[in-house]
PDB file of C-alpha atoms in Angstrom:
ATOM      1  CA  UNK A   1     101.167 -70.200  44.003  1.00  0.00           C
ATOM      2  CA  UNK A   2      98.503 -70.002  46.820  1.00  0.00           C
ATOM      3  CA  UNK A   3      94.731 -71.480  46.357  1.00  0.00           C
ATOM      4  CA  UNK A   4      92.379 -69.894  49.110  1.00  0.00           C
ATOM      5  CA  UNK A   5      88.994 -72.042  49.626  1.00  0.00           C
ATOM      6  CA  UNK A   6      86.227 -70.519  50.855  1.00  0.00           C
ATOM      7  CA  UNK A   7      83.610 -71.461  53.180  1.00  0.00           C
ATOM      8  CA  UNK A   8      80.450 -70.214  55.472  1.00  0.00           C
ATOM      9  CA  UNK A   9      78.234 -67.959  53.810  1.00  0.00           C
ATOM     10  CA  UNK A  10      74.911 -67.752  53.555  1.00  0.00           C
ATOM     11  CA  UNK A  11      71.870 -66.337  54.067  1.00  0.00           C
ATOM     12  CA  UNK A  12      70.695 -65.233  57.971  1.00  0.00           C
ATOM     13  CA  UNK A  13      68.545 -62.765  59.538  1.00  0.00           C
ATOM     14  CA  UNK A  14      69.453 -59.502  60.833  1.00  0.00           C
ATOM     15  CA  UNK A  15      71.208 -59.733  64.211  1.00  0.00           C
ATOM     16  CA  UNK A  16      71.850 -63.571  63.708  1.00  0.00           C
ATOM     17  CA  UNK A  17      76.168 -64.335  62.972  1.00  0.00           C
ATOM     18  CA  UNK A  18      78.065 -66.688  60.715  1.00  0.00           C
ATOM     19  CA  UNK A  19      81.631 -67.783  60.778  1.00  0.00           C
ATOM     20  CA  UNK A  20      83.548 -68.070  57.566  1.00  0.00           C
ATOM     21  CA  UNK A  21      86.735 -69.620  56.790  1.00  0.00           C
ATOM     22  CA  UNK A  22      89.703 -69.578  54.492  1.00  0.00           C
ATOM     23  CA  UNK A  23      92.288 -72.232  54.103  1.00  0.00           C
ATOM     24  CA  UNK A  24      95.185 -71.677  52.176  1.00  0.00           C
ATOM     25  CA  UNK A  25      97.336 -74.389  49.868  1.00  0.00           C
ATOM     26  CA  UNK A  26     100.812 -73.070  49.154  1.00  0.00           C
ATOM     27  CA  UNK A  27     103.301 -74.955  46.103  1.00  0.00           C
ATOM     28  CA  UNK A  28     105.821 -73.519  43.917  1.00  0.00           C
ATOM     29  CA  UNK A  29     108.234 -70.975  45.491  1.00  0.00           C
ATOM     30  CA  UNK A  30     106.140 -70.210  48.180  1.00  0.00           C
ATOM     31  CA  UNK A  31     107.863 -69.931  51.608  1.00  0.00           C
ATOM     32  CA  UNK A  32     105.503 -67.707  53.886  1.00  0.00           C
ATOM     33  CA  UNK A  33     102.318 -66.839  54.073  1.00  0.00           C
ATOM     34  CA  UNK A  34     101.701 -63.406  56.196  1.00  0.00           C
ATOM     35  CA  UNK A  35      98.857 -61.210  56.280  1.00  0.00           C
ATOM     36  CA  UNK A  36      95.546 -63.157  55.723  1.00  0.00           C
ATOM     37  CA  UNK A  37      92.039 -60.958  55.741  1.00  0.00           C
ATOM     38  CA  UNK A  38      88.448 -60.793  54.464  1.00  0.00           C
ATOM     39  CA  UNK A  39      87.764 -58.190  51.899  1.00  0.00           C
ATOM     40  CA  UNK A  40      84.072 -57.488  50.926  1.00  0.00           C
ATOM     41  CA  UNK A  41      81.895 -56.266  47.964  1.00  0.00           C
ATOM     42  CA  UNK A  42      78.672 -54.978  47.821  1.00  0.00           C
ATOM     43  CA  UNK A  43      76.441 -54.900  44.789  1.00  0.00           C
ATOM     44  CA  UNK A  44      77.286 -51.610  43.206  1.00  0.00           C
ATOM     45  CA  UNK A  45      80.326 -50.926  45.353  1.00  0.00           C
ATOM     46  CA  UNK A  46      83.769 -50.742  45.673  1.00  0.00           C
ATOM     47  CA  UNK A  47      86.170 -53.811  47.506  1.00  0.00           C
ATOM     48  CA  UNK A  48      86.299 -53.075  50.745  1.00  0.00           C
ATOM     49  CA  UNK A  49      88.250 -54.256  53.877  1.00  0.00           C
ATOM     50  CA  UNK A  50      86.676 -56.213  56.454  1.00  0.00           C
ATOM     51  CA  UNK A  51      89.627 -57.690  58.362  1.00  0.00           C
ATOM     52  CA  UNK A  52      92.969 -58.616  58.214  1.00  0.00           C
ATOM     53  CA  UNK A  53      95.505 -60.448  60.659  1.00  0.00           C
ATOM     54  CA  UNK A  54      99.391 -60.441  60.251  1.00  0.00           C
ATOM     55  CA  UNK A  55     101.960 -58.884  62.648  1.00  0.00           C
ATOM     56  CA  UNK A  56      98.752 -56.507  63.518  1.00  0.00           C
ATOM     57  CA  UNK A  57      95.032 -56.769  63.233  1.00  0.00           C
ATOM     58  CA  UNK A  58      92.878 -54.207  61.621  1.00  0.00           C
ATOM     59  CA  UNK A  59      88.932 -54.257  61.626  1.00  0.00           C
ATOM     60  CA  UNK A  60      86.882 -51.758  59.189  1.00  0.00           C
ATOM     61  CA  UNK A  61      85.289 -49.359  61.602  1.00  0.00           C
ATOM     62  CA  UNK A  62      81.701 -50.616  60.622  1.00  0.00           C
ATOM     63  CA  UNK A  63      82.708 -54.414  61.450  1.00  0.00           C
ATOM     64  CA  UNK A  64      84.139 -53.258  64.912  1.00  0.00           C
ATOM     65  CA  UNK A  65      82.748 -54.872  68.143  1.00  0.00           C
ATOM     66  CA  UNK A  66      81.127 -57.228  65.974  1.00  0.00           C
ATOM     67  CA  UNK A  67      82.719 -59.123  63.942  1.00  0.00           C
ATOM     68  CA  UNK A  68      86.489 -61.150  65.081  1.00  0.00           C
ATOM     69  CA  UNK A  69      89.262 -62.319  62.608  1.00  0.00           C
ATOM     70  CA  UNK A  70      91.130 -65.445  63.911  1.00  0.00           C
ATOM     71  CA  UNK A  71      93.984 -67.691  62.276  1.00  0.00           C
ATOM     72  CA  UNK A  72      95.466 -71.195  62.706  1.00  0.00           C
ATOM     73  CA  UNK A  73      98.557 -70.763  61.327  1.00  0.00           C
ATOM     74  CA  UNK A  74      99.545 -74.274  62.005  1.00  0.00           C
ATOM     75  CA  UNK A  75      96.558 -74.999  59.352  1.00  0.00           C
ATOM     76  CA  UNK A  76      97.010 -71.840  56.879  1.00  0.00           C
ATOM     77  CA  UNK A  77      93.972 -70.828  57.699  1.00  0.00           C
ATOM     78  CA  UNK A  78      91.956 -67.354  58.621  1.00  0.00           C
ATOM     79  CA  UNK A  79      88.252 -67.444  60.253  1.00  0.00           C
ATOM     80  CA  UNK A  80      85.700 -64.279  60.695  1.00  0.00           C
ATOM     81  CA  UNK A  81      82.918 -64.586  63.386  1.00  0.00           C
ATOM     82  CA  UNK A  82      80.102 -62.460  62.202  1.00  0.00           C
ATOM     83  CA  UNK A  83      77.924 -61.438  64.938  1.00  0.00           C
ATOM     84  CA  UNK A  84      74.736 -58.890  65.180  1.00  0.00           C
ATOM     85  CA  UNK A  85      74.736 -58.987  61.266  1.00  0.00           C
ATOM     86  CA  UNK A  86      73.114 -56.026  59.444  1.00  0.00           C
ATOM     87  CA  UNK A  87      71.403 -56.281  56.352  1.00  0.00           C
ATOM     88  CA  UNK A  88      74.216 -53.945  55.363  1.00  0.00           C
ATOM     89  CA  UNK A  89      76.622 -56.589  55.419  1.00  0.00           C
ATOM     90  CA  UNK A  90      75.257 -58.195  52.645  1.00  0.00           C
ATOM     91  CA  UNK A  91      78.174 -58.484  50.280  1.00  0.00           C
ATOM     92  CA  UNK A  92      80.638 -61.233  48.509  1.00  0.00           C
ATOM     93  CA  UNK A  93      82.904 -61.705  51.079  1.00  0.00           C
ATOM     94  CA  UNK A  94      87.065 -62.669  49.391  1.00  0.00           C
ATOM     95  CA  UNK A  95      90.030 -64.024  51.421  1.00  0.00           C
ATOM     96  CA  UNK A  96      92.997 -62.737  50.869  1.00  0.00           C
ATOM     97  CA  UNK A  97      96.428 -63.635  51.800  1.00  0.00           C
ATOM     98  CA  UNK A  98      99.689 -62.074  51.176  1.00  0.00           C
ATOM     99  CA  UNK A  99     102.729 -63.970  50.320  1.00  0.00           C
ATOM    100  CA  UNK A 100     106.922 -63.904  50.395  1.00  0.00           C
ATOM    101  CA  UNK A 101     108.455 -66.534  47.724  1.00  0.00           C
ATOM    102  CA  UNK A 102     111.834 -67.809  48.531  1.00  0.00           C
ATOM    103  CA  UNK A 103     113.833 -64.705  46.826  1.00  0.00           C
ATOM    104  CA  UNK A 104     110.872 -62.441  49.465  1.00  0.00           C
ATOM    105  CA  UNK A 105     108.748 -61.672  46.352  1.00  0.00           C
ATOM    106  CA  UNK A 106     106.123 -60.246  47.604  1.00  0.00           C
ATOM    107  CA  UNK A 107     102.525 -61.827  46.127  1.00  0.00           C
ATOM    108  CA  UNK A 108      98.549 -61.300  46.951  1.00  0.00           C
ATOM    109  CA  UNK A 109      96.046 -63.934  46.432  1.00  0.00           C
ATOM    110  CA  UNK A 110      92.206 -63.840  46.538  1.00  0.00           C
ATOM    111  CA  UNK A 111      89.748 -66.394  47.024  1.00  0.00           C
ATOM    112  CA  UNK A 112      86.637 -67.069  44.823  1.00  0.00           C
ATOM    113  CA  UNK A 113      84.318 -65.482  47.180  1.00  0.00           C
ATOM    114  CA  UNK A 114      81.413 -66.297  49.401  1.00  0.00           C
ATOM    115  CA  UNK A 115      78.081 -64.890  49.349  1.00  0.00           C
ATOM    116  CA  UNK A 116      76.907 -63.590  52.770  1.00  0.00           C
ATOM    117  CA  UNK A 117      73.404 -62.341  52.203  1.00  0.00           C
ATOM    118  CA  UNK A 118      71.376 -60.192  55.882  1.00  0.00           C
ATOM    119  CA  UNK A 119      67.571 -60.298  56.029  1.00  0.00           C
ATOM    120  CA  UNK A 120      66.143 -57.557  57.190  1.00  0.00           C
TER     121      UNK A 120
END
């Protein structure tokens, strides 16, 4: 089992940035944690990607340049520095991680989500 907690959202003006962050709490069969990312959802809309980091990083093409997906692995935790926010952005932002048990299970978590709410 894996618990992500949330934190960082909010409410900011267009071009202004937040940072949000994930840390993860691993028990049971467990052994790795790999990919960790941000998903998003819109009102209205489908989950989307935002970021994720594992053996590679991948960015959604509307997040490029501006936003930057960071881990401390030591800590089981992922970060994403939002800069020049859009009112676009607006969404419920999830963390996700992927995990291997000790038999290399594969399993995929999600957090509770945090609100990130752009101004115009």
């Amino acid at each position: 089992q894996v618990q992500l907690v949330e934190s960082g959202g909010g409410l900011v003006q267009a071009g202004g940035s937040l940072r949000l962050s994930c840390v993860a709490s691993a028990s049971g069969s467990i052994f790795r944690i790999n990919t960790m990312g941000w998903y998003r959802q819109a009102p209205g809309k489908q989950r989307e990607l935002v970021a994720t980091r594992g053996d590679s990083t991948r960015y959604a093409d509307s997040v490029k340049g501006r936003f930057t997906i960071s881990r401390d692995n030591a800590k089981n935790a992922v970060f994403l520095q939002m800069n020049s926010l859009k009112p676009e952005d607006t969404a419920v932002y999830y963390c996700n991680a992927g995990a291997w048990d000790t038999l290399r299970n594969p399993y995929n978590y999600w957090g509770q989500g945090t609100r990130v709410t752009v101004s115009a």
